[in-house]
Amino acid sequence: MTAYVIAEAELTGDPEMVARYSAELVSTIEPHGGRYLVRGAPWQVLEGESKAFTGVIEFPSAEAAQRWYDSPAYQEIVPLRVRNTRGRILIFEGVPAV
């Protein structure tokens, strides 16, 4: 079943390091069958507050999403994000087509 990685990140550090992370990120998701559905800005907040950039990546399965997250290629760039943003990354399984 299709799965989605949803990431929210608020800039807390060096924007150049976050730009480097973003530039390198795409090449880490493609080998696992992932593709971006939503990436960055602009966005509109309908309720509450948000200073976070949001990304949604589609994977063929939750297992593929987990393999991407655990992959050496992704783990190599994780420090660029962790040191310069605050946020969360979640994996959601999709719902069956009706």
PDB file of N, CA and C in Angstrom:
ATOM      1  N   MET A   1       0.841  -1.172   0.000  1.00  0.00           N
ATOM      2  CA  MET A   1       0.000   0.000   0.000  1.00  0.00           C
ATOM      3  C   MET A   1       0.891   1.241   0.000  1.00  0.00           C
ATOM      4  N   THR A   2       0.507   2.249  -0.757  1.00  0.00           N
ATOM      5  CA  THR A   2       1.260   3.492  -0.839  1.00  0.00           C
ATOM      6  C   THR A   2       1.422   4.108   0.541  1.00  0.00           C
ATOM      7  N   ALA A   3       2.587   4.715   0.757  1.00  0.00           N
ATOM      8  CA  ALA A   3       2.862   5.390   2.023  1.00  0.00           C
ATOM      9  C   ALA A   3       3.402   6.782   1.721  1.00  0.00           C
ATOM     10  N   TYR A   4       3.255   7.649   2.698  1.00  0.00           N
ATOM     11  CA  TYR A   4       3.662   9.034   2.545  1.00  0.00           C
ATOM     12  C   TYR A   4       4.553   9.442   3.706  1.00  0.00           C
ATOM     13  N   VAL A   5       5.656  10.092   3.366  1.00  0.00           N
ATOM     14  CA  VAL A   5       6.509  10.710   4.375  1.00  0.00           C
ATOM     15  C   VAL A   5       6.122  12.173   4.397  1.00  0.00           C
ATOM     16  N   ILE A   6       5.748  12.639   5.567  1.00  0.00           N
ATOM     17  CA  ILE A   6       5.406  14.047   5.747  1.00  0.00           C
ATOM     18  C   ILE A   6       6.443  14.650   6.676  1.00  0.00           C
ATOM     19  N   ALA A   7       7.071  15.708   6.199  1.00  0.00           N
ATOM     20  CA  ALA A   7       8.121  16.358   6.967  1.00  0.00           C
ATOM     21  C   ALA A   7       7.771  17.824   7.163  1.00  0.00           C
ATOM     22  N   GLU A   8       7.966  18.297   8.387  1.00  0.00           N
ATOM     23  CA  GLU A   8       7.824  19.704   8.708  1.00  0.00           C
ATOM     24  C   GLU A   8       9.137  20.160   9.313  1.00  0.00           C
ATOM     25  N   ALA A   9       9.614  21.311   8.888  1.00  0.00           N
ATOM     26  CA  ALA A   9      10.880  21.806   9.420  1.00  0.00           C
ATOM     27  C   ALA A   9      10.860  23.327   9.485  1.00  0.00           C
ATOM     28  N   GLU A  10      11.250  23.840  10.624  1.00  0.00           N
ATOM     29  CA  GLU A  10      11.378  25.275  10.825  1.00  0.00           C
ATOM     30  C   GLU A  10      12.861  25.614  10.875  1.00  0.00           C
ATOM     31  N   LEU A  11      13.278  26.584  10.104  1.00  0.00           N
ATOM     32  CA  LEU A  11      14.684  26.975  10.055  1.00  0.00           C
ATOM     33  C   LEU A  11      15.123  27.545  11.396  1.00  0.00           C
ATOM     34  N   THR A  12      16.229  26.995  11.931  1.00  0.00           N
ATOM     35  CA  THR A  12      16.798  27.483  13.186  1.00  0.00           C
ATOM     36  C   THR A  12      18.280  27.787  13.046  1.00  0.00           C
ATOM     37  N   GLY A  13      18.855  27.485  11.890  1.00  0.00           N
ATOM     38  CA  GLY A  13      20.291  27.642  11.703  1.00  0.00           C
ATOM     39  C   GLY A  13      20.635  28.211  10.345  1.00  0.00           C
ATOM     40  N   ASP A  14      21.646  27.644   9.730  1.00  0.00           N
ATOM     41  CA  ASP A  14      22.232  28.142   8.488  1.00  0.00           C
ATOM     42  C   ASP A  14      21.372  27.776   7.278  1.00  0.00           C
ATOM     43  N   PRO A  15      20.782  28.764   6.593  1.00  0.00           N
ATOM     44  CA  PRO A  15      19.956  28.459   5.427  1.00  0.00           C
ATOM     45  C   PRO A  15      20.744  27.808   4.289  1.00  0.00           C
ATOM     46  N   GLU A  16      22.020  28.065   4.190  1.00  0.00           N
ATOM     47  CA  GLU A  16      22.828  27.435   3.136  1.00  0.00           C
ATOM     48  C   GLU A  16      22.957  25.928   3.361  1.00  0.00           C
ATOM     49  N   MET A  17      23.055  25.505   4.609  1.00  0.00           N
ATOM     50  CA  MET A  17      23.137  24.072   4.911  1.00  0.00           C
ATOM     51  C   MET A  17      21.803  23.389   4.623  1.00  0.00           C
ATOM     52  N   VAL A  18      20.703  24.076   4.901  1.00  0.00           N
ATOM     53  CA  VAL A  18      19.384  23.518   4.604  1.00  0.00           C
ATOM     54  C   VAL A  18      19.182  23.435   3.089  1.00  0.00           C
ATOM     55  N   ALA A  19      19.660  24.431   2.361  1.00  0.00           N
ATOM     56  CA  ALA A  19      19.578  24.386   0.895  1.00  0.00           C
ATOM     57  C   ALA A  19      20.395  23.219   0.354  1.00  0.00           C
ATOM     58  N   ARG A  20      21.550  22.963   0.949  1.00  0.00           N
ATOM     59  CA  ARG A  20      22.374  21.815   0.533  1.00  0.00           C
ATOM     60  C   ARG A  20      21.637  20.502   0.805  1.00  0.00           C
ATOM     61  N   TYR A  21      21.036  20.382   1.993  1.00  0.00           N
ATOM     62  CA  TYR A  21      20.239  19.200   2.343  1.00  0.00           C
ATOM     63  C   TYR A  21      19.135  18.996   1.301  1.00  0.00           C
ATOM     64  N   SER A  22      18.397  20.054   0.999  1.00  0.00           N
ATOM     65  CA  SER A  22      17.295  19.959   0.035  1.00  0.00           C
ATOM     66  C   SER A  22      17.779  19.535  -1.338  1.00  0.00           C
ATOM     67  N   ALA A  23      18.906  20.080  -1.758  1.00  0.00           N
ATOM     68  CA  ALA A  23      19.447  19.744  -3.074  1.00  0.00           C
ATOM     69  C   ALA A  23      19.858  18.276  -3.158  1.00  0.00           C
ATOM     70  N   GLU A  24      20.393  17.736  -2.075  1.00  0.00           N
ATOM     71  CA  GLU A  24      20.862  16.349  -2.070  1.00  0.00           C
ATOM     72  C   GLU A  24      19.748  15.347  -1.776  1.00  0.00           C
ATOM     73  N   LEU A  25      18.658  15.818  -1.216  1.00  0.00           N
ATOM     74  CA  LEU A  25      17.573  14.936  -0.781  1.00  0.00           C
ATOM     75  C   LEU A  25      16.943  14.153  -1.928  1.00  0.00           C
ATOM     76  N   VAL A  26      16.661  14.809  -3.037  1.00  0.00           N
ATOM     77  CA  VAL A  26      15.956  14.152  -4.145  1.00  0.00           C
ATOM     78  C   VAL A  26      16.674  12.889  -4.601  1.00  0.00           C
ATOM     79  N   SER A  27      17.989  12.943  -4.701  1.00  0.00           N
ATOM     80  CA  SER A  27      18.735  11.769  -5.174  1.00  0.00           C
ATOM     81  C   SER A  27      18.680  10.612  -4.180  1.00  0.00           C
ATOM     82  N   THR A  28      18.307  10.878  -2.921  1.00  0.00           N
ATOM     83  CA  THR A  28      18.193   9.786  -1.946  1.00  0.00           C
ATOM     84  C   THR A  28      16.839   9.099  -1.999  1.00  0.00           C
ATOM     85  N   ILE A  29      15.805   9.805  -2.465  1.00  0.00           N
ATOM     86  CA  ILE A  29      14.469   9.193  -2.454  1.00  0.00           C
ATOM     87  C   ILE A  29      14.176   8.385  -3.722  1.00  0.00           C
ATOM     88  N   GLU A  30      14.739   8.794  -4.843  1.00  0.00           N
ATOM     89  CA  GLU A  30      14.430   8.126  -6.118  1.00  0.00           C
ATOM     90  C   GLU A  30      14.786   6.637  -6.137  1.00  0.00           C
ATOM     91  N   PRO A  31      15.930   6.208  -5.577  1.00  0.00           N
ATOM     92  CA  PRO A  31      16.246   4.774  -5.598  1.00  0.00           C
ATOM     93  C   PRO A  31      15.250   3.907  -4.809  1.00  0.00           C
ATOM     94  N   HIS A  32      14.427   4.531  -3.975  1.00  0.00           N
ATOM     95  CA  HIS A  32      13.460   3.783  -3.162  1.00  0.00           C
ATOM     96  C   HIS A  32      12.035   3.942  -3.701  1.00  0.00           C
ATOM     97  N   GLY A  33      11.936   4.457  -4.925  1.00  0.00           N
ATOM     98  CA  GLY A  33      10.635   4.606  -5.556  1.00  0.00           C
ATOM     99  C   GLY A  33       9.860   5.820  -5.083  1.00  0.00           C
ATOM    100  N   GLY A  34      10.533   6.741  -4.398  1.00  0.00           N
ATOM    101  CA  GLY A  34       9.852   7.919  -3.873  1.00  0.00           C
ATOM    102  C   GLY A  34       9.785   9.049  -4.867  1.00  0.00           C
ATOM    103  N   ARG A  35       8.776   9.895  -4.662  1.00  0.00           N
ATOM    104  CA  ARG A  35       8.658  11.106  -5.475  1.00  0.00           C
ATOM    105  C   ARG A  35       7.948  12.174  -4.646  1.00  0.00           C
ATOM    106  N   TYR A  36       8.375  13.419  -4.869  1.00  0.00           N
ATOM    107  CA  TYR A  36       7.758  14.532  -4.167  1.00  0.00           C
ATOM    108  C   TYR A  36       6.356  14.796  -4.670  1.00  0.00           C
ATOM    109  N   LEU A  37       5.423  15.027  -3.738  1.00  0.00           N
ATOM    110  CA  LEU A  37       4.088  15.506  -4.063  1.00  0.00           C
ATOM    111  C   LEU A  37       3.954  16.974  -3.664  1.00  0.00           C
ATOM    112  N   VAL A  38       4.583  17.349  -2.539  1.00  0.00           N
ATOM    113  CA  VAL A  38       4.579  18.723  -2.033  1.00  0.00           C
ATOM    114  C   VAL A  38       5.977  19.012  -1.532  1.00  0.00           C
ATOM    115  N   ARG A  39       6.462  20.205  -1.882  1.00  0.00           N
ATOM    116  CA  ARG A  39       7.814  20.555  -1.418  1.00  0.00           C
ATOM    117  C   ARG A  39       7.904  22.044  -1.158  1.00  0.00           C
ATOM    118  N   GLY A  40       8.114  22.398   0.109  1.00  0.00           N
ATOM    119  CA  GLY A  40       8.412  23.778   0.468  1.00  0.00           C
ATOM    120  C   GLY A  40       7.244  24.728   0.431  1.00  0.00           C
ATOM    121  N   ALA A  41       7.491  25.884  -0.117  1.00  0.00           N
ATOM    122  CA  ALA A  41       6.536  26.985  -0.100  1.00  0.00           C
ATOM    123  C   ALA A  41       6.064  27.251  -1.520  1.00  0.00           C
ATOM    124  N   PRO A  42       5.044  28.034  -1.726  1.00  0.00           N
ATOM    125  CA  PRO A  42       4.254  28.749  -0.733  1.00  0.00           C
ATOM    126  C   PRO A  42       3.183  27.855  -0.109  1.00  0.00           C
ATOM    127  N   TRP A  43       2.701  28.249   1.022  1.00  0.00           N
ATOM    128  CA  TRP A  43       1.616  27.538   1.676  1.00  0.00           C
ATOM    129  C   TRP A  43       0.716  28.555   2.341  1.00  0.00           C
ATOM    130  N   GLN A  44      -0.470  28.098   2.708  1.00  0.00           N
ATOM    131  CA  GLN A  44      -1.451  28.950   3.358  1.00  0.00           C
ATOM    132  C   GLN A  44      -1.903  28.244   4.625  1.00  0.00           C
ATOM    133  N   VAL A  45      -1.794  28.920   5.753  1.00  0.00           N
ATOM    134  CA  VAL A  45      -2.245  28.372   7.023  1.00  0.00           C
ATOM    135  C   VAL A  45      -3.715  28.724   7.188  1.00  0.00           C
ATOM    136  N   LEU A  46      -4.551  27.705   7.325  1.00  0.00           N
ATOM    137  CA  LEU A  46      -5.986  27.932   7.508  1.00  0.00           C
ATOM    138  C   LEU A  46      -6.367  28.006   8.976  1.00  0.00           C
ATOM    139  N   GLU A  47      -5.671  27.266   9.827  1.00  0.00           N
ATOM    140  CA  GLU A  47      -5.939  27.296  11.261  1.00  0.00           C
ATOM    141  C   GLU A  47      -4.633  27.146  12.012  1.00  0.00           C
ATOM    142  N   GLY A  48      -4.512  27.809  13.144  1.00  0.00           N
ATOM    143  CA  GLY A  48      -3.307  27.702  13.951  1.00  0.00           C
ATOM    144  C   GLY A  48      -2.152  28.497  13.367  1.00  0.00           C
ATOM    145  N   GLU A  49      -0.952  28.158  13.801  1.00  0.00           N
ATOM    146  CA  GLU A  49       0.261  28.828  13.349  1.00  0.00           C
ATOM    147  C   GLU A  49       1.202  27.825  12.727  1.00  0.00           C
ATOM    148  N   SER A  50       1.971  28.281  11.759  1.00  0.00           N
ATOM    149  CA  SER A  50       3.014  27.441  11.192  1.00  0.00           C
ATOM    150  C   SER A  50       4.085  28.306  10.574  1.00  0.00           C
ATOM    151  N   LYS A  51       5.323  28.074  11.013  1.00  0.00           N
ATOM    152  CA  LYS A  51       6.489  28.694  10.406  1.00  0.00           C
ATOM    153  C   LYS A  51       7.293  27.638   9.666  1.00  0.00           C
ATOM    154  N   ALA A  52       6.745  26.436   9.636  1.00  0.00           N
ATOM    155  CA  ALA A  52       7.479  25.293   9.098  1.00  0.00           C
ATOM    156  C   ALA A  52       7.262  25.132   7.602  1.00  0.00           C
ATOM    157  N   PHE A  53       8.325  24.710   6.923  1.00  0.00           N
ATOM    158  CA  PHE A  53       8.208  24.242   5.550  1.00  0.00           C
ATOM    159  C   PHE A  53       7.714  22.811   5.628  1.00  0.00           C
ATOM    160  N   THR A  54       6.915  22.411   4.668  1.00  0.00           N
ATOM    161  CA  THR A  54       6.368  21.061   4.674  1.00  0.00           C
ATOM    162  C   THR A  54       6.692  20.367   3.360  1.00  0.00           C
ATOM    163  N   GLY A  55       6.989  19.074   3.457  1.00  0.00           N
ATOM    164  CA  GLY A  55       7.199  18.254   2.281  1.00  0.00           C
ATOM    165  C   GLY A  55       6.411  16.969   2.412  1.00  0.00           C
ATOM    166  N   VAL A  56       5.890  16.485   1.297  1.00  0.00           N
ATOM    167  CA  VAL A  56       5.187  15.203   1.256  1.00  0.00           C
ATOM    168  C   VAL A  56       5.831  14.385   0.143  1.00  0.00           C
ATOM    169  N   ILE A  57       6.311  13.190   0.520  1.00  0.00           N
ATOM    170  CA  ILE A  57       6.963  12.294  -0.432  1.00  0.00           C
ATOM    171  C   ILE A  57       6.155  11.007  -0.481  1.00  0.00           C
ATOM    172  N   GLU A  58       5.827  10.566  -1.674  1.00  0.00           N
ATOM    173  CA  GLU A  58       5.080   9.324  -1.862  1.00  0.00           C
ATOM    174  C   GLU A  58       6.052   8.178  -2.122  1.00  0.00           C
ATOM    175  N   PHE A  59       5.820   7.060  -1.449  1.00  0.00           N
ATOM    176  CA  PHE A  59       6.595   5.835  -1.655  1.00  0.00           C
ATOM    177  C   PHE A  59       5.637   4.696  -1.967  1.00  0.00           C
ATOM    178  N   PRO A  60       6.123   3.653  -2.629  1.00  0.00           N
ATOM    179  CA  PRO A  60       5.247   2.529  -2.957  1.00  0.00           C
ATOM    180  C   PRO A  60       4.720   1.784  -1.724  1.00  0.00           C
ATOM    181  N   SER A  61       5.426   1.890  -0.592  1.00  0.00           N
ATOM    182  CA  SER A  61       5.004   1.193   0.631  1.00  0.00           C
ATOM    183  C   SER A  61       5.685   1.842   1.831  1.00  0.00           C
ATOM    184  N   ALA A  62       5.169   1.522   3.018  1.00  0.00           N
ATOM    185  CA  ALA A  62       5.805   1.999   4.243  1.00  0.00           C
ATOM    186  C   ALA A  62       7.209   1.405   4.386  1.00  0.00           C
ATOM    187  N   GLU A  63       7.370   0.171   3.922  1.00  0.00           N
ATOM    188  CA  GLU A  63       8.693  -0.464   3.983  1.00  0.00           C
ATOM    189  C   GLU A  63       9.695   0.280   3.108  1.00  0.00           C
ATOM    190  N   ALA A  64       9.267   0.711   1.927  1.00  0.00           N
ATOM    191  CA  ALA A  64      10.154   1.480   1.042  1.00  0.00           C
ATOM    192  C   ALA A  64      10.510   2.818   1.679  1.00  0.00           C
ATOM    193  N   ALA A  65       9.537   3.447   2.315  1.00  0.00           N
ATOM    194  CA  ALA A  65       9.798   4.716   3.003  1.00  0.00           C
ATOM    195  C   ALA A  65      10.803   4.521   4.130  1.00  0.00           C
ATOM    196  N   GLN A  66      10.649   3.445   4.877  1.00  0.00           N
ATOM    197  CA  GLN A  66      11.576   3.170   5.977  1.00  0.00           C
ATOM    198  C   GLN A  66      12.972   2.862   5.444  1.00  0.00           C
ATOM    199  N   ARG A  67      13.054   2.103   4.336  1.00  0.00           N
ATOM    200  CA  ARG A  67      14.367   1.822   3.723  1.00  0.00           C
ATOM    201  C   ARG A  67      15.045   3.112   3.289  1.00  0.00           C
ATOM    202  N   TRP A  68      14.265   4.036   2.718  1.00  0.00           N
ATOM    203  CA  TRP A  68      14.830   5.338   2.342  1.00  0.00           C
ATOM    204  C   TRP A  68      15.386   6.041   3.582  1.00  0.00           C
ATOM    205  N   TYR A  69      14.565   6.124   4.637  1.00  0.00           N
ATOM    206  CA  TYR A  69      14.988   6.840   5.844  1.00  0.00           C
ATOM    207  C   TYR A  69      16.251   6.234   6.444  1.00  0.00           C
ATOM    208  N   ASP A  70      16.330   4.915   6.446  1.00  0.00           N
ATOM    209  CA  ASP A  70      17.476   4.214   7.030  1.00  0.00           C
ATOM    210  C   ASP A  70      18.677   4.127   6.095  1.00  0.00           C
ATOM    211  N   SER A  71      18.523   4.511   4.832  1.00  0.00           N
ATOM    212  CA  SER A  71      19.586   4.325   3.850  1.00  0.00           C
ATOM    213  C   SER A  71      20.823   5.150   4.189  1.00  0.00           C
ATOM    214  N   PRO A  72      22.004   4.618   3.883  1.00  0.00           N
ATOM    215  CA  PRO A  72      23.239   5.377   4.116  1.00  0.00           C
ATOM    216  C   PRO A  72      23.237   6.732   3.398  1.00  0.00           C
ATOM    217  N   ALA A  73      22.682   6.786   2.199  1.00  0.00           N
ATOM    218  CA  ALA A  73      22.662   8.050   1.445  1.00  0.00           C
ATOM    219  C   ALA A  73      21.862   9.115   2.188  1.00  0.00           C
ATOM    220  N   TYR A  74      20.704   8.739   2.725  1.00  0.00           N
ATOM    221  CA  TYR A  74      19.910   9.727   3.461  1.00  0.00           C
ATOM    222  C   TYR A  74      20.554  10.043   4.805  1.00  0.00           C
ATOM    223  N   GLN A  75      20.979   9.030   5.529  1.00  0.00           N
ATOM    224  CA  GLN A  75      21.574   9.263   6.842  1.00  0.00           C
ATOM    225  C   GLN A  75      22.821  10.150   6.762  1.00  0.00           C
ATOM    226  N   GLU A  76      23.487  10.136   5.632  1.00  0.00           N
ATOM    227  CA  GLU A  76      24.662  10.989   5.449  1.00  0.00           C
ATOM    228  C   GLU A  76      24.297  12.479   5.464  1.00  0.00           C
ATOM    229  N   ILE A  77      23.105  12.833   4.972  1.00  0.00           N
ATOM    230  CA  ILE A  77      22.721  14.247   4.942  1.00  0.00           C
ATOM    231  C   ILE A  77      21.835  14.670   6.116  1.00  0.00           C
ATOM    232  N   VAL A  78      21.374  13.732   6.916  1.00  0.00           N
ATOM    233  CA  VAL A  78      20.515  14.051   8.060  1.00  0.00           C
ATOM    234  C   VAL A  78      21.131  15.123   8.966  1.00  0.00           C
ATOM    235  N   PRO A  79      22.436  15.083   9.270  1.00  0.00           N
ATOM    236  CA  PRO A  79      22.985  16.121  10.152  1.00  0.00           C
ATOM    237  C   PRO A  79      22.790  17.549   9.627  1.00  0.00           C
ATOM    238  N   LEU A  80      22.746  17.730   8.315  1.00  0.00           N
ATOM    239  CA  LEU A  80      22.504  19.062   7.761  1.00  0.00           C
ATOM    240  C   LEU A  80      21.137  19.579   8.189  1.00  0.00           C
ATOM    241  N   ARG A  81      20.146  18.690   8.207  1.00  0.00           N
ATOM    242  CA  ARG A  81      18.796  19.068   8.640  1.00  0.00           C
ATOM    243  C   ARG A  81      18.716  19.231  10.139  1.00  0.00           C
ATOM    244  N   VAL A  82      19.220  18.249  10.875  1.00  0.00           N
ATOM    245  CA  VAL A  82      19.085  18.241  12.330  1.00  0.00           C
ATOM    246  C   VAL A  82      19.779  19.444  12.978  1.00  0.00           C
ATOM    247  N   ARG A  83      20.923  19.817  12.470  1.00  0.00           N
ATOM    248  CA  ARG A  83      21.670  20.939  13.057  1.00  0.00           C
ATOM    249  C   ARG A  83      21.076  22.301  12.724  1.00  0.00           C
ATOM    250  N   ASN A  84      20.209  22.365  11.718  1.00  0.00           N
ATOM    251  CA  ASN A  84      19.754  23.662  11.226  1.00  0.00           C
ATOM    252  C   ASN A  84      18.247  23.854  11.168  1.00  0.00           C
ATOM    253  N   THR A  85      17.499  22.859  11.614  1.00  0.00           N
ATOM    254  CA  THR A  85      16.039  22.969  11.636  1.00  0.00           C
ATOM    255  C   THR A  85      15.494  22.296  12.888  1.00  0.00           C
ATOM    256  N   ARG A  86      14.241  22.594  13.158  1.00  0.00           N
ATOM    257  CA  ARG A  86      13.494  21.893  14.203  1.00  0.00           C
ATOM    258  C   ARG A  86      12.220  21.417  13.535  1.00  0.00           C
ATOM    259  N   GLY A  87      11.850  20.173  13.740  1.00  0.00           N
ATOM    260  CA  GLY A  87      10.645  19.673  13.098  1.00  0.00           C
ATOM    261  C   GLY A  87      10.404  18.212  13.366  1.00  0.00           C
ATOM    262  N   ARG A  88       9.720  17.581  12.409  1.00  0.00           N
ATOM    263  CA  ARG A  88       9.367  16.165  12.564  1.00  0.00           C
ATOM    264  C   ARG A  88       9.242  15.526  11.189  1.00  0.00           C
ATOM    265  N   ILE A  89       9.432  14.217  11.177  1.00  0.00           N
ATOM    266  CA  ILE A  89       9.239  13.415   9.961  1.00  0.00           C
ATOM    267  C   ILE A  89       8.346  12.245  10.346  1.00  0.00           C
ATOM    268  N   LEU A  90       7.279  12.039   9.578  1.00  0.00           N
ATOM    269  CA  LEU A  90       6.300  10.999   9.870  1.00  0.00           C
ATOM    270  C   LEU A  90       6.092  10.134   8.640  1.00  0.00           C
ATOM    271  N   ILE A  91       5.778   8.862   8.857  1.00  0.00           N
ATOM    272  CA  ILE A  91       5.381   7.967   7.767  1.00  0.00           C
ATOM    273  C   ILE A  91       3.921   7.589   8.002  1.00  0.00           C
ATOM    274  N   PHE A  92       3.113   7.792   6.970  1.00  0.00           N
ATOM    275  CA  PHE A  92       1.693   7.409   7.002  1.00  0.00           C
ATOM    276  C   PHE A  92       1.420   6.427   5.885  1.00  0.00           C
ATOM    277  N   GLU A  93       0.675   5.372   6.174  1.00  0.00           N
ATOM    278  CA  GLU A  93       0.207   4.504   5.106  1.00  0.00           C
ATOM    279  C   GLU A  93      -1.044   5.117   4.503  1.00  0.00           C
ATOM    280  N   GLY A  94      -1.159   4.986   3.187  1.00  0.00           N
ATOM    281  CA  GLY A  94      -2.339   5.487   2.494  1.00  0.00           C
ATOM    282  C   GLY A  94      -3.542   4.618   2.771  1.00  0.00           C
ATOM    283  N   VAL A  95      -4.670   5.025   2.247  1.00  0.00           N
ATOM    284  CA  VAL A  95      -5.892   4.235   2.393  1.00  0.00           C
ATOM    285  C   VAL A  95      -6.187   3.547   1.068  1.00  0.00           C
ATOM    286  N   PRO A  96      -6.834   2.393   1.100  1.00  0.00           N
ATOM    287  CA  PRO A  96      -7.161   1.704  -0.132  1.00  0.00           C
ATOM    288  C   PRO A  96      -8.049   2.556  -1.037  1.00  0.00           C
ATOM    289  N   ALA A  97      -7.835   2.439  -2.336  1.00  0.00           N
ATOM    290  CA  ALA A  97      -8.672   3.156  -3.289  1.00  0.00           C
ATOM    291  C   ALA A  97     -10.105   2.635  -3.198  1.00  0.00           C
ATOM    292  N   VAL A  98     -11.039   3.527  -3.338  1.00  0.00           N
ATOM    293  CA  VAL A  98     -12.455   3.135  -3.235  1.00  0.00           C
ATOM    294  C   VAL A  98     -13.035   2.985  -4.618  1.00  0.00           C
TER     295      VAL A  98
END
